[in-house]
Tab-separated table of C-alpha atoms and ligand atoms in Angstrom:
chain	number	residue	atom	x	y	z
Y	1	UNK	CA	-67.741	-32.803	-5.199
Y	2	UNK	CA	-68.195	-31.723	-1.615
Y	3	UNK	CA	-71.628	-30.508	-0.578
Y	4	UNK	CA	-71.257	-27.530	1.737
Y	5	UNK	CA	-72.506	-27.993	5.265
Y	6	UNK	CA	-75.618	-25.863	5.724
Y	7	UNK	CA	-78.077	-25.360	8.530
Y	8	UNK	CA	-81.037	-27.717	8.476
Y	9	UNK	CA	-83.606	-24.913	8.093
Y	10	UNK	CA	-81.733	-23.408	5.174
Y	11	UNK	CA	-81.408	-26.818	3.530
Y	12	UNK	CA	-85.167	-27.382	3.845
Y	13	UNK	CA	-85.822	-24.033	2.179
Y	14	UNK	CA	-83.491	-24.917	-0.693
Y	15	UNK	CA	-85.047	-28.345	-1.042
Y	16	UNK	CA	-88.544	-26.859	-1.359
Y	17	UNK	CA	-87.371	-24.492	-4.073
Y	18	UNK	CA	-85.362	-26.995	-6.079
Y	19	UNK	CA	-87.776	-29.866	-5.854
Y	20	UNK	CA	-90.210	-28.183	-8.279
Y	21	UNK	CA	-92.287	-30.822	-9.979
Y	22	UNK	CA	-91.992	-33.266	-7.113
Y	23	UNK	CA	-92.934	-30.920	-4.267
Y	24	UNK	CA	-96.441	-32.452	-4.181
Y	25	UNK	CA	-97.303	-34.679	-1.253
Y	26	UNK	CA	-100.981	-35.322	-2.084
Y	27	UNK	CA	-102.182	-37.904	-2.981
Y	28	UNK	CA	-99.968	-39.601	-0.445
Y	29	UNK	CA	-99.809	-42.942	-2.286
Y	30	UNK	CA	-99.121	-42.824	-6.022
Y	31	UNK	CA	-98.509	-46.517	-6.830
Y	32	UNK	CA	-102.190	-47.526	-6.566
Y	33	UNK	CA	-105.523	-46.235	-5.293
Y	34	UNK	CA	-106.005	-45.883	-1.516
Y	35	UNK	CA	-109.602	-44.850	-0.695
Y	36	UNK	CA	-111.286	-44.549	2.717
Y	37	UNK	CA	-108.149	-43.785	4.769
Y	38	UNK	CA	-108.316	-44.653	8.486
Y	39	UNK	CA	-105.240	-43.468	10.424
Y	40	UNK	CA	-104.064	-45.085	13.682
Y	41	UNK	CA	-101.207	-43.824	15.890
Y	42	UNK	CA	-99.163	-46.603	17.467
Y	43	UNK	CA	-95.691	-46.502	19.029
Y	44	UNK	CA	-94.291	-43.441	17.261
Y	45	UNK	CA	-95.786	-44.249	13.863
Y	46	UNK	CA	-98.969	-43.503	11.968
Y	47	UNK	CA	-100.571	-46.510	10.293
Y	48	UNK	CA	-103.155	-45.907	7.600
Y	49	UNK	CA	-105.666	-48.572	6.630
Y	50	UNK	CA	-107.336	-48.062	3.250
Y	51	UNK	CA	-109.450	-49.778	0.642
Y	52	UNK	CA	-108.434	-50.452	-2.937
Y	53	UNK	CA	-110.301	-48.965	-5.903
Y	54	UNK	CA	-109.837	-50.998	-9.064
Y	55	UNK	CA	-108.948	-48.983	-12.183
Y	56	UNK	CA	-111.630	-48.999	-14.865
Y	57	UNK	CA	-114.731	-49.746	-12.777
Y	58	UNK	CA	-117.778	-47.503	-12.512
Y	59	UNK	CA	-118.810	-48.527	-8.990
Y	60	UNK	CA	-117.154	-49.357	-5.671
Y	61	UNK	CA	-116.412	-52.979	-6.650
Y	62	UNK	CA	-113.460	-53.254	-4.310
Y	63	UNK	CA	-111.800	-56.523	-3.288
Y	64	UNK	CA	-109.058	-55.809	-0.744
Y	65	UNK	CA	-107.580	-53.460	1.853
Y	66	UNK	CA	-104.062	-52.013	2.314
Y	67	UNK	CA	-101.829	-50.878	5.202
Y	68	UNK	CA	-99.209	-48.098	5.151
Y	69	UNK	CA	-97.072	-46.562	7.888
Y	70	UNK	CA	-94.899	-43.517	8.448
Y	71	UNK	CA	-92.895	-42.072	11.331
Y	72	UNK	CA	-92.588	-38.645	9.680
Y	73	UNK	CA	-95.916	-38.133	7.818
Y	74	UNK	CA	-94.246	-37.837	4.392
Y	75	UNK	CA	-92.290	-41.044	3.723
Y	76	UNK	CA	-94.914	-43.831	3.633
Y	77	UNK	CA	-94.076	-47.537	3.705
Y	78	UNK	CA	-96.490	-49.761	1.816
Y	79	UNK	CA	-97.099	-52.930	3.858
Y	80	UNK	CA	-99.185	-54.482	1.090
Y	81	UNK	CA	-102.625	-55.963	1.343
Y	82	UNK	CA	-102.946	-58.246	4.372
Y	83	UNK	CA	-106.683	-58.884	3.970
Y	84	UNK	CA	-109.041	-59.215	1.035
Y	85	UNK	CA	-112.606	-60.393	0.422
Y	86	UNK	CA	-111.367	-63.988	0.402
Y	87	UNK	CA	-110.153	-63.569	4.009
Y	88	UNK	CA	-113.859	-63.583	5.003
Y	89	UNK	CA	-115.670	-66.775	3.940
Y	90	UNK	CA	-119.016	-64.979	4.255
Y	91	UNK	CA	-118.043	-62.002	2.036
Y	92	UNK	CA	-118.961	-61.661	-1.612
Y	93	UNK	CA	-118.033	-58.189	-2.862
Y	94	UNK	CA	-117.438	-54.532	-1.936
Y	95	UNK	CA	-114.467	-54.343	0.411
Y	96	UNK	CA	-115.520	-50.933	1.739
Y	97	UNK	CA	-114.354	-48.586	4.477
Y	98	UNK	CA	-112.590	-49.851	7.600
Y	99	UNK	CA	-110.734	-48.820	10.764
Y	100	UNK	CA	-108.135	-50.592	12.929
Y	101	UNK	CA	-107.498	-50.146	16.664
Y	102	UNK	CA	-105.062	-51.669	19.174
Y	103	UNK	CA	-106.158	-53.236	22.465
Y	104	UNK	CA	-103.876	-55.220	24.806
Y	105	UNK	CA	-101.291	-55.779	22.068
Y	106	UNK	CA	-103.793	-57.060	19.487
Y	107	UNK	CA	-105.007	-55.165	16.451
Y	108	UNK	CA	-108.693	-55.254	15.550
Y	109	UNK	CA	-109.493	-54.224	11.996
Y	110	UNK	CA	-113.202	-53.529	11.479
Y	111	UNK	CA	-114.232	-53.810	7.824
Y	112	UNK	CA	-117.496	-53.853	5.905
Y	113	UNK	CA	-118.454	-55.959	2.900
Y	114	UNK	CA	-121.356	-57.189	0.864
Y	115	UNK	CA	-122.284	-60.650	2.162
Y	116	UNK	CA	-123.199	-63.723	0.170
Y	117	UNK	CA	-126.780	-63.040	1.327
Y	118	UNK	CA	-126.539	-59.747	-0.589
Y	119	UNK	CA	-126.606	-57.204	2.221
Y	120	UNK	CA	-123.853	-55.158	3.882
Y	121	UNK	CA	-122.267	-56.303	7.138
Y	122	UNK	CA	-119.424	-55.336	9.471
Y	123	UNK	CA	-116.715	-57.894	10.241
Y	124	UNK	CA	-113.510	-57.838	12.259
Y	125	UNK	CA	-110.044	-59.224	11.563
Y	126	UNK	CA	-107.377	-59.603	14.255
Y	127	UNK	CA	-103.558	-59.539	14.237
Y	128	UNK	CA	-100.567	-59.400	16.581
Y	129	UNK	CA	-98.916	-56.596	14.589
Y	130	UNK	CA	-100.423	-53.468	13.036
Y	131	UNK	CA	-99.417	-54.586	9.543
Y	132	UNK	CA	-100.696	-58.129	10.048
Y	133	UNK	CA	-100.985	-60.928	9.136
Y	134	UNK	CA	-104.685	-60.546	9.953
Y	135	UNK	CA	-107.329	-63.236	10.068
Y	136	UNK	CA	-111.102	-63.127	10.360
Y	137	UNK	CA	-111.711	-63.108	14.130
Y	138	UNK	CA	-115.193	-64.613	14.026
Y	139	UNK	CA	-115.709	-66.523	10.775
Y	140	UNK	CA	-118.999	-64.598	10.501
Y	141	UNK	CA	-120.114	-60.940	10.542
Y	142	UNK	CA	-120.058	-58.943	13.763
Y	143	UNK	CA	-122.935	-56.662	12.701
Y	144	UNK	CA	-125.513	-58.018	10.294
Y	145	UNK	CA	-129.262	-57.601	10.070
Y	146	UNK	CA	-129.993	-57.689	6.380
Y	147	UNK	CA	-129.582	-53.919	6.007
Y	148	UNK	CA	-127.622	-52.030	3.366
Y	149	UNK	CA	-126.785	-49.411	5.999
Y	150	UNK	CA	-124.195	-51.555	7.784
Y	151	UNK	CA	-121.085	-49.891	6.358
Y	152	UNK	CA	-118.192	-47.696	7.469
Y	153	UNK	CA	-117.314	-48.901	10.992
Y	154	UNK	CA	-115.405	-46.513	13.279
Y	155	UNK	CA	-114.077	-47.656	16.652
Y	156	UNK	CA	-112.832	-45.932	19.796
Y	157	UNK	CA	-111.882	-47.108	23.316
Y	158	UNK	CA	-112.817	-44.609	26.030
Y	159	UNK	CA	-110.686	-43.817	29.093
Y	160	UNK	CA	-112.847	-46.133	31.230
Y	161	UNK	CA	-112.107	-49.044	28.873
Y	162	UNK	CA	-115.513	-49.081	27.181
Y	163	UNK	CA	-115.123	-49.519	23.425
Y	164	UNK	CA	-117.693	-48.139	20.980
Y	165	UNK	CA	-118.368	-49.119	17.402
Y	166	UNK	CA	-120.268	-46.558	15.319
Y	167	UNK	CA	-121.219	-47.152	11.696
Y	168	UNK	CA	-123.891	-46.516	9.104
Y	169	UNK	CA	-124.956	-45.126	5.773
Y	170	UNK	CA	-128.008	-42.850	5.961
Y	171	UNK	CA	-128.559	-43.745	9.580
Y	172	UNK	CA	-125.877	-43.670	12.275
Y	173	UNK	CA	-125.744	-46.620	14.680
Y	174	UNK	CA	-123.603	-47.641	17.626
Y	175	UNK	CA	-122.982	-50.685	19.779
Y	176	UNK	CA	-120.906	-51.092	22.946
Y	177	UNK	CA	-118.128	-53.552	22.259
Y	178	UNK	CA	-117.110	-56.055	24.906
Y	179	UNK	CA	-113.500	-56.150	26.117
Y	180	UNK	CA	-112.771	-58.969	23.636
Y	181	UNK	CA	-113.484	-56.392	20.863
Y	182	UNK	CA	-115.193	-59.054	18.747
Y	183	UNK	CA	-118.623	-59.086	20.423
Y	184	UNK	CA	-120.981	-56.449	21.789
Y	185	UNK	CA	-123.444	-56.067	24.638
Y	186	UNK	CA	-126.908	-54.565	24.580
Y	187	UNK	CA	-128.913	-53.310	21.666
Y	188	UNK	CA	-127.718	-51.647	18.506
Y	189	UNK	CA	-128.766	-48.011	18.973
Y	190	UNK	CA	-129.897	-45.766	16.126
Y	191	UNK	CA	-128.629	-42.218	16.754
Y	192	UNK	CA	-131.396	-39.604	16.380
Y	193	UNK	CA	-130.783	-37.136	13.565
Y	194	UNK	CA	-131.994	-33.561	13.652
Y	195	UNK	CA	-130.954	-30.085	12.538
Y	196	UNK	CA	-129.311	-29.646	15.967
Y	197	UNK	CA	-127.382	-32.952	15.980
Y	198	UNK	CA	-126.210	-33.399	12.364
Y	199	UNK	CA	-127.354	-30.301	10.483
Y	200	UNK	CA	-130.553	-31.779	9.087
Y	201	UNK	CA	-132.900	-34.709	8.773
Y	202	UNK	CA	-132.243	-37.194	6.028
Y	203	UNK	CA	-134.843	-36.762	3.315
Y	204	UNK	CA	-136.204	-39.631	1.205
Y	205	UNK	CA	-134.274	-40.444	-1.937
Y	206	UNK	CA	-135.730	-39.519	-5.274
Y	207	UNK	CA	-135.532	-42.725	-7.346
Y	208	UNK	CA	-136.263	-40.840	-10.579
Y	209	UNK	CA	-132.988	-38.938	-10.479
Y	210	UNK	CA	-129.506	-39.948	-9.375
Y	211	UNK	CA	-129.145	-42.375	-6.432
Y	212	UNK	CA	-127.901	-39.557	-4.190
Y	213	UNK	CA	-130.623	-37.034	-5.109
Y	214	UNK	CA	-133.162	-36.318	-2.406
Y	215	UNK	CA	-136.612	-34.818	-2.396
Y	216	UNK	CA	-137.450	-31.430	-0.924
Y	217	UNK	CA	-135.369	-28.356	-0.148
Y	218	UNK	CA	-131.770	-29.027	0.879
Y	219	UNK	CA	-130.759	-29.179	4.540
Y	220	UNK	CA	-127.940	-27.087	5.947
Y	221	UNK	CA	-126.232	-30.504	6.134
Y	222	UNK	CA	-127.116	-34.198	6.365
Y	223	UNK	CA	-125.327	-37.199	7.821
Y	224	UNK	CA	-124.526	-39.487	4.878
Y	225	UNK	CA	-121.849	-42.034	5.898
Y	226	UNK	CA	-118.207	-42.464	6.918
Y	227	UNK	CA	-118.390	-41.616	10.661
Y	228	UNK	CA	-115.066	-41.020	12.461
Y	229	UNK	CA	-115.473	-41.212	16.253
Y	230	UNK	CA	-112.782	-39.970	18.657
Y	231	UNK	CA	-112.218	-38.058	21.883
Y	232	UNK	CA	-109.995	-35.039	22.471
Y	233	UNK	CA	-109.595	-32.970	25.645
Y	234	UNK	CA	-112.704	-34.555	27.169
Y	235	UNK	CA	-114.947	-33.842	24.145
Y	236	UNK	CA	-116.297	-36.563	21.833
Y	237	UNK	CA	-116.148	-35.880	18.105
Y	238	UNK	CA	-118.169	-37.434	15.337
Y	239	UNK	CA	-116.803	-36.433	11.942
Y	240	UNK	CA	-118.861	-37.679	9.006
Y	241	UNK	CA	-119.395	-37.398	5.288
Y	242	UNK	CA	-122.267	-34.954	5.061
Y	243	UNK	CA	-124.152	-33.459	2.170
Y	244	UNK	CA	-126.121	-30.396	1.236
Y	245	UNK	CA	-126.156	-30.885	-2.501
Y	246	UNK	CA	-123.904	-32.343	-5.176
Y	247	UNK	CA	-120.972	-34.168	-3.642
Y	248	UNK	CA	-120.100	-35.110	-0.087
Y	249	UNK	CA	-118.522	-32.696	2.397
Y	250	UNK	CA	-116.776	-33.485	5.692
Y	251	UNK	CA	-118.735	-32.224	8.694
Y	252	UNK	CA	-118.705	-32.801	12.424
Y	253	UNK	CA	-120.681	-32.860	15.629
Y	254	UNK	CA	-119.479	-32.766	19.242
Y	255	UNK	CA	-120.830	-34.286	22.455
Y	256	UNK	CA	-119.960	-34.441	26.154
Y	257	UNK	CA	-120.813	-38.145	26.104
Y	258	UNK	CA	-119.681	-41.055	23.978
Y	259	UNK	CA	-123.284	-41.802	23.049
Y	260	UNK	CA	-124.502	-38.227	22.481
Y	261	UNK	CA	-126.596	-36.133	22.353
Y	262	UNK	CA	-124.626	-34.644	19.438
Y	263	UNK	CA	-124.376	-30.975	18.603
Y	264	UNK	CA	-123.756	-30.121	14.952
Y	265	UNK	CA	-120.668	-27.892	14.495
Y	266	UNK	CA	-120.481	-27.304	10.742
Y	267	UNK	CA	-118.446	-28.315	7.721
Y	268	UNK	CA	-114.726	-29.025	7.896
Y	269	UNK	CA	-114.082	-29.486	4.200
Y	270	UNK	CA	-116.601	-28.570	1.523
Y	271	UNK	CA	-116.840	-27.443	-2.108
Y	272	UNK	CA	-113.318	-28.585	-2.954
Y	273	UNK	CA	-112.271	-29.742	-6.434
Y	274	UNK	CA	-111.585	-33.291	-5.199
Y	275	UNK	CA	-112.826	-34.980	-8.410
Y	276	UNK	CA	-114.670	-37.509	-6.228
Y	277	UNK	CA	-118.261	-37.847	-5.030
Y	278	UNK	CA	-117.123	-39.341	-1.682
Y	279	UNK	CA	-114.416	-38.049	0.655
Y	280	UNK	CA	-114.281	-40.410	3.712
Y	281	UNK	CA	-112.194	-38.757	6.461
Y	282	UNK	CA	-110.196	-39.624	9.561
Y	283	UNK	CA	-108.523	-37.356	12.151
Y	284	UNK	CA	-105.509	-37.954	14.423
Y	285	UNK	CA	-103.017	-36.071	16.566
Y	286	UNK	CA	-99.380	-37.074	15.981
Y	287	UNK	CA	-96.205	-35.458	17.309
Y	288	UNK	CA	-98.182	-32.457	18.625
Y	289	UNK	CA	-99.841	-31.763	15.287
Y	290	UNK	CA	-103.379	-32.486	14.095
Y	291	UNK	CA	-104.110	-34.091	10.727
Y	292	UNK	CA	-107.134	-34.654	8.537
Y	293	UNK	CA	-106.979	-37.712	6.255
Y	294	UNK	CA	-109.476	-37.888	3.363
Y	295	UNK	CA	-109.529	-39.086	-0.208
Y	296	UNK	CA	-109.697	-37.403	-3.588
Y	297	UNK	CA	-110.003	-38.609	-7.177
Y	298	UNK	CA	-106.900	-36.654	-8.149
Y	299	UNK	CA	-104.406	-39.439	-8.872
Y	300	UNK	CA	-103.943	-39.458	-12.677
Y	301	UNK	CA	-106.779	-41.557	-14.142
Y	302	UNK	CA	-108.714	-41.271	-10.868
Y	303	UNK	CA	-112.207	-40.043	-10.059
Y	304	UNK	CA	-115.159	-41.116	-7.930
Y	305	UNK	CA	-114.151	-44.781	-8.356
Y	306	UNK	CA	-110.406	-44.196	-8.381
Y	307	UNK	CA	-109.698	-42.483	-5.052
Y	308	UNK	CA	-106.456	-41.844	-3.213
Y	309	UNK	CA	-105.518	-40.755	0.319
Y	310	UNK	CA	-104.612	-37.119	1.000
Y	311	UNK	CA	-103.564	-35.417	4.263
Y	312	UNK	CA	-103.826	-31.845	5.561
Y	313	UNK	CA	-102.472	-30.445	8.812
Y	314	UNK	CA	-104.743	-28.181	10.872
Y	315	UNK	CA	-104.903	-26.526	14.280
Y	316	UNK	CA	-107.929	-26.800	16.554
Y	317	UNK	CA	-109.353	-23.547	17.846
Y	318	UNK	CA	-108.860	-22.966	21.596
Y	319	UNK	CA	-112.450	-24.133	22.262
Y	320	UNK	CA	-111.811	-27.451	20.486
Y	321	UNK	CA	-113.684	-26.582	17.300
Y	322	UNK	CA	-112.141	-27.458	13.944
Y	323	UNK	CA	-111.366	-24.745	11.360
Y	324	UNK	CA	-112.449	-25.094	7.727
Y	325	UNK	CA	-109.751	-27.035	5.875
Y	326	UNK	CA	-108.829	-26.549	2.236
Y	327	UNK	CA	-107.357	-29.351	0.186
Y	328	UNK	CA	-103.796	-28.830	-1.057
Y	329	UNK	CA	-101.416	-30.527	-3.436
Y	330	UNK	CA	-98.429	-29.745	-1.216
Y	331	UNK	CA	-99.886	-31.753	1.699
Y	332	UNK	CA	-97.921	-31.846	4.957
Y	333	UNK	CA	-94.346	-31.244	6.060
Y	334	UNK	CA	-91.997	-33.882	7.558
Y	335	UNK	CA	-92.099	-34.296	11.350
Y	336	UNK	CA	-89.039	-36.529	11.463
Y	337	UNK	CA	-86.090	-37.670	9.395
Y	338	UNK	CA	-85.168	-40.911	7.657
Y	339	UNK	CA	-81.964	-42.740	8.575
Y	340	UNK	CA	-80.277	-43.909	5.336
Y	341	UNK	CA	-77.811	-46.098	7.239
Y	342	UNK	CA	-80.538	-48.526	8.268
Y	343	UNK	CA	-82.110	-50.861	5.712
Y	344	UNK	CA	-85.038	-49.093	4.087
Y	345	UNK	CA	-87.684	-50.801	2.039
Y	346	UNK	CA	-87.876	-49.548	-1.540
Y	347	UNK	CA	-91.638	-49.242	-0.982
Y	348	UNK	CA	-91.002	-46.394	1.498
Y	349	UNK	CA	-91.937	-43.438	-0.677
Y	350	UNK	CA	-92.695	-39.720	-0.418
Y	351	UNK	CA	-93.519	-39.437	-4.114
Y	352	UNK	CA	-93.083	-41.758	-7.085
Y	353	UNK	CA	-93.785	-42.015	-10.763
Y	354	UNK	CA	-93.716	-44.903	-13.245
Y	355	UNK	CA	-93.429	-47.759	-10.749
Y	356	UNK	CA	-95.861	-49.999	-8.882
Y	357	UNK	CA	-96.120	-52.228	-5.810
Y	358	UNK	CA	-95.433	-55.970	-6.074
Y	359	UNK	CA	-95.897	-58.542	-3.311
Y	360	UNK	CA	-94.814	-62.156	-2.953
Y	361	UNK	CA	-94.248	-64.720	-0.203
Y	362	UNK	CA	-90.420	-64.589	-0.460
Y	363	UNK	CA	-89.662	-60.898	0.113
Y	364	UNK	CA	-93.077	-59.439	0.897
Y	365	UNK	CA	-93.686	-56.038	-0.667
Y	366	UNK	CA	-91.313	-54.610	-3.294
Y	367	UNK	CA	-91.244	-52.102	-6.146
Y	368	UNK	CA	-91.999	-53.474	-9.587
Y	369	UNK	CA	-93.093	-52.327	-13.043
Y	370	UNK	CA	-90.245	-49.796	-12.986
Y	371	UNK	CA	-90.176	-47.826	-16.247
Y	372	UNK	CA	-87.641	-45.545	-17.883
Y	373	UNK	CA	-88.145	-41.988	-16.603
Y	374	UNK	CA	-89.675	-43.161	-13.348
Y	375	UNK	CA	-88.406	-42.283	-9.893
Y	376	UNK	CA	-88.921	-42.588	-6.153
Y	377	UNK	CA	-88.483	-39.533	-3.946
Y	378	UNK	CA	-87.813	-39.626	-0.192
Y	379	UNK	CA	-87.912	-36.532	2.014
Y	380	UNK	CA	-85.806	-35.403	4.959
Y	381	UNK	CA	-83.107	-38.074	4.680
Y	382	UNK	CA	-80.489	-37.347	7.351
Y	383	UNK	CA	-76.942	-38.302	6.241
Y	384	UNK	CA	-75.483	-36.990	9.477
Y	385	UNK	CA	-72.069	-35.380	9.854
Y	386	UNK	CA	-70.052	-37.729	7.661
Y	387	UNK	CA	-70.684	-38.584	4.022
Y	388	UNK	CA	-71.707	-42.156	3.123
Y	389	UNK	CA	-69.106	-44.467	1.595
Y	390	UNK	CA	-71.296	-46.807	-0.424
Y	391	UNK	CA	-74.850	-47.494	-1.530
Y	392	UNK	CA	-76.452	-50.956	-1.702
Y	393	UNK	CA	-79.716	-52.009	-3.313
Y	394	UNK	CA	-81.487	-55.354	-3.491
Y	395	UNK	CA	-82.460	-55.829	-7.128
Y	396	UNK	CA	-83.947	-58.557	-9.348
Y	397	UNK	CA	-83.885	-58.315	-13.141
Y	398	UNK	CA	-84.755	-61.010	-15.692
Y	399	UNK	CA	-83.348	-58.874	-18.529
Y	400	UNK	CA	-80.703	-56.152	-18.653
Y	401	UNK	CA	-82.122	-53.981	-15.933
Y	402	UNK	CA	-81.146	-50.455	-16.930
Y	403	UNK	CA	-79.692	-47.972	-14.463
Y	404	UNK	CA	-80.544	-46.965	-10.918
Y	405	UNK	CA	-79.171	-43.477	-10.221
Y	406	UNK	CA	-79.167	-41.954	-6.745
Y	407	UNK	CA	-79.456	-38.159	-6.578
Y	408	UNK	CA	-79.988	-35.639	-3.811
Y	409	UNK	CA	-82.246	-32.583	-3.645
Y	410	UNK	CA	-83.791	-33.038	-7.108
Y	411	UNK	CA	-83.891	-35.527	-9.960
Y	412	UNK	CA	-81.096	-33.577	-11.640
Y	413	UNK	CA	-79.257	-32.906	-8.381
Y	414	UNK	CA	-75.864	-34.268	-7.322
Y	415	UNK	CA	-75.443	-37.902	-8.387
Y	416	UNK	CA	-74.421	-39.841	-5.275
Y	417	UNK	CA	-74.191	-43.316	-6.785
Y	418	UNK	CA	-75.071	-45.246	-9.934
Y	419	UNK	CA	-75.839	-48.933	-10.333
Y	420	UNK	CA	-75.767	-50.478	-13.805
Y	421	UNK	CA	-78.156	-53.323	-13.249
Y	422	UNK	CA	-77.154	-56.727	-14.616
Y	423	UNK	CA	-79.414	-59.735	-15.229
Y	424	UNK	CA	-79.729	-61.351	-11.826
Y	425	UNK	CA	-81.178	-64.623	-13.107
Y	426	UNK	CA	-84.876	-63.789	-12.963
Y	427	UNK	CA	-87.448	-61.242	-11.883
Y	428	UNK	CA	-87.438	-62.733	-8.392
Y	429	UNK	CA	-83.735	-63.661	-8.227
Y	430	UNK	CA	-82.676	-60.987	-5.734
Y	431	UNK	CA	-79.110	-59.741	-5.601
Y	432	UNK	CA	-77.644	-57.058	-3.345
Y	433	UNK	CA	-75.523	-54.727	-5.483
Y	434	UNK	CA	-73.137	-52.265	-3.819
Y	435	UNK	CA	-71.436	-49.232	-5.415
Y	436	UNK	CA	-69.067	-46.651	-3.913
Y	437	UNK	CA	-70.590	-43.193	-3.624
Y	438	UNK	CA	-69.197	-40.702	-6.146
Y	439	UNK	CA	-70.044	-37.474	-4.281
Y	440	UNK	CA	-70.076	-36.416	-0.680
Y	441	UNK	CA	-73.134	-35.321	1.238
Y	442	UNK	CA	-74.046	-34.598	4.803
Y	443	UNK	CA	-77.038	-33.170	6.637
Y	444	UNK	CA	-80.678	-33.456	5.612
Y	445	UNK	CA	-81.653	-33.828	1.962
Y	446	UNK	CA	-84.378	-35.173	-0.262
Y	447	UNK	CA	-83.210	-38.353	-1.980
Y	448	UNK	CA	-84.189	-39.525	-5.457
Y	449	UNK	CA	-83.872	-42.968	-7.054
Y	450	UNK	CA	-84.022	-42.284	-10.804
Y	451	UNK	CA	-84.843	-45.178	-13.148
Y	452	UNK	CA	-83.072	-44.964	-16.487
Y	453	UNK	CA	-83.247	-47.229	-19.491
Y	454	UNK	CA	-79.631	-47.492	-20.756
Y	455	UNK	CA	-80.330	-48.659	-24.326
Y	456	UNK	CA	-83.815	-49.755	-23.465
Y	457	UNK	CA	-86.064	-47.440	-25.402
Y	458	UNK	CA	-89.208	-49.560	-25.254
Y	459	UNK	CA	-91.477	-49.077	-22.276
Y	460	UNK	CA	-90.729	-52.445	-20.733
Y	461	UNK	CA	-90.231	-52.961	-17.026
Y	462	UNK	CA	-86.567	-52.499	-16.031
Y	463	UNK	CA	-86.036	-54.262	-12.704
Y	464	UNK	CA	-87.581	-55.057	-9.324
Y	465	UNK	CA	-86.332	-53.200	-6.232
Y	466	UNK	CA	-86.723	-54.548	-2.688
Y	467	UNK	CA	-84.579	-52.491	-0.290
Y	468	UNK	CA	-81.587	-50.135	-0.028
Y	469	UNK	CA	-79.150	-48.610	2.445
Y	470	UNK	CA	-76.026	-46.461	2.617
Y	471	UNK	CA	-72.880	-47.415	4.549
Y	472	UNK	CA	-71.165	-44.759	6.640
Y	473	UNK	CA	-67.621	-43.717	5.771
Y	474	UNK	CA	-66.172	-44.802	9.089
Y	475	UNK	CA	-67.728	-48.297	9.030
B	1	LIG	O1	-115.367	-46.941	-0.590
B	1	LIG	C1	-116.711	-47.381	-0.610
B	1	LIG	C2	-117.599	-46.450	0.145
B	1	LIG	O2	-117.504	-45.143	-0.407
B	1	LIG	C3	-117.214	-46.240	1.598
B	1	LIG	O3	-117.623	-47.288	2.423
B	1	LIG	C4	-117.869	-44.940	1.868
B	1	LIG	O4	-117.441	-44.311	3.041
B	1	LIG	C5	-117.495	-44.164	0.624
B	1	LIG	O5	-116.215	-43.632	0.727
C-alpha cells in the first residue's frame, strides 16, 4: 500500500485526530516515576534530571535520580539512573530534588539527601557528559549545618562568571560558588522573606494538625521550597513552590540583582488537580519557546508520593512577567523530528504502556517487562522522500517472544513491518532481527511499536528491546 504524499502540516493535523487515546504527552515519562524535574539545555538538547518515587511508600523515601534527554520536547530518551544514595558515602536516605549545570565541559549535579547524621545536606556529583557517569565530587556534603532546611538546590552561572547556589525549605538561602563549582566563598546568606518579596512571611507550623498546617490567617503566598533560579533578558527570576492553603502552588519573584531584593510577582500555577501535594518546577527556553516543567501525581497509581514530570509551553508577557499556566494532559508539541534511519534507543519514547525500563552493564538502558497489549509511541518521525526498505530491532527473549508490530499514525494504522520474535538464548542474549517493510511511507508520521502475544495469553513478559532503525530503500 502506498501512503499518499501529504504536506507536513496536514499530516500533523491528521496525526492529532487519529492518535486518539495516545495523544497525551503528560506525564512525560510513563515507565516509572520522575519527580522534581530540573531541565538543562545543552547543545541542542534538553536534559531533565529527576528523582525517583518508589511505588507503595507513604513518604519521600527516595533512593536514586534519573536523567532523560530530548531534542524535540516530545520523544524522551531515558538515560537511566547514573547516581543513587550509594554514590554518596555520607548519605543515608531521601534522594530529594536536584539540578545539574555545565561549566567548562563538566557537569555539576547538585543533589540533596538525608545524611547519616540525620539531617539534610546538599552534595554535588561531577561528570564529563550530561548523562554521566557521575561521581561524588567531594566525598562529603557541600552544604551542611545540621539543619533540615538544606534541600532543593538550584544553580545558575551569571554572565560575569559568578555562580550562585540557592536552596532551602521554609527559609531560602544562597551561597556564591567558586569557579570550581564544588566550593563556595563567604557566608551562607538567608534571604529575607516579606509580603513584598515572596508574598508573605512564613508562619509557625501547627504541630497539632498536619505537618504543613500553619497557625494564623493565611498569607497571599509563602515561600515553601523548590527554588528555581535563572536570568532572562537581564532580570533574575526565583520560581518557588509557594503555599496559601492546602497544596503547593508555583509562584515567582523577580529581581534586578542575583542576590535580591526580590519582588513577589504572583502565582504561575495554582489550584490544579495535580493529585500531588508538591509540584517542584523548573523553567527553560528552548528553540525559541518557553517551558514550565513540574510534577503531578497523575501517572496511574500515582499521588503525592508517586509523582511524574509534566511540561507546559508558555509565552512571557512583553514586560517579562509569566502568565498563569494551566496543567494539560496534551502537554507540548514537537519542535523537531526524529530520524528513523539512525539507530534509536528503544527507551526513546513519546508515550508508552505496559513496558518498563531495564538497565545493565552490557547494553545500558533498554525496554523490559514488555506485556501483551503494550506499545511505544514516537512522534514526528521523518521518513523523508523515499520509503524505508527494512526495519531492524535488537531483541533478547528467553522464551518465545511474541510479536513486535510497527505501525504508523495510530496503533491500528498501516503496518510497516512485523517481527515474530524467536528465543534468542536468554533475556540478555541480544540479537538484531531485520524484516523487509510491507508498506510504503514517506514524510512525517507518528510511529508505534505494538507488543503482541502470539499464543501467549498469560501476562508474562514477552521480550527485551534495546534499539531499532529503518534502512532506506536506496541503501
Ligand atoms: O521529592 C522530595 C521533596 O518533595 C523535594 O525535595 C521537594 O521539592 C518536594 O518536591
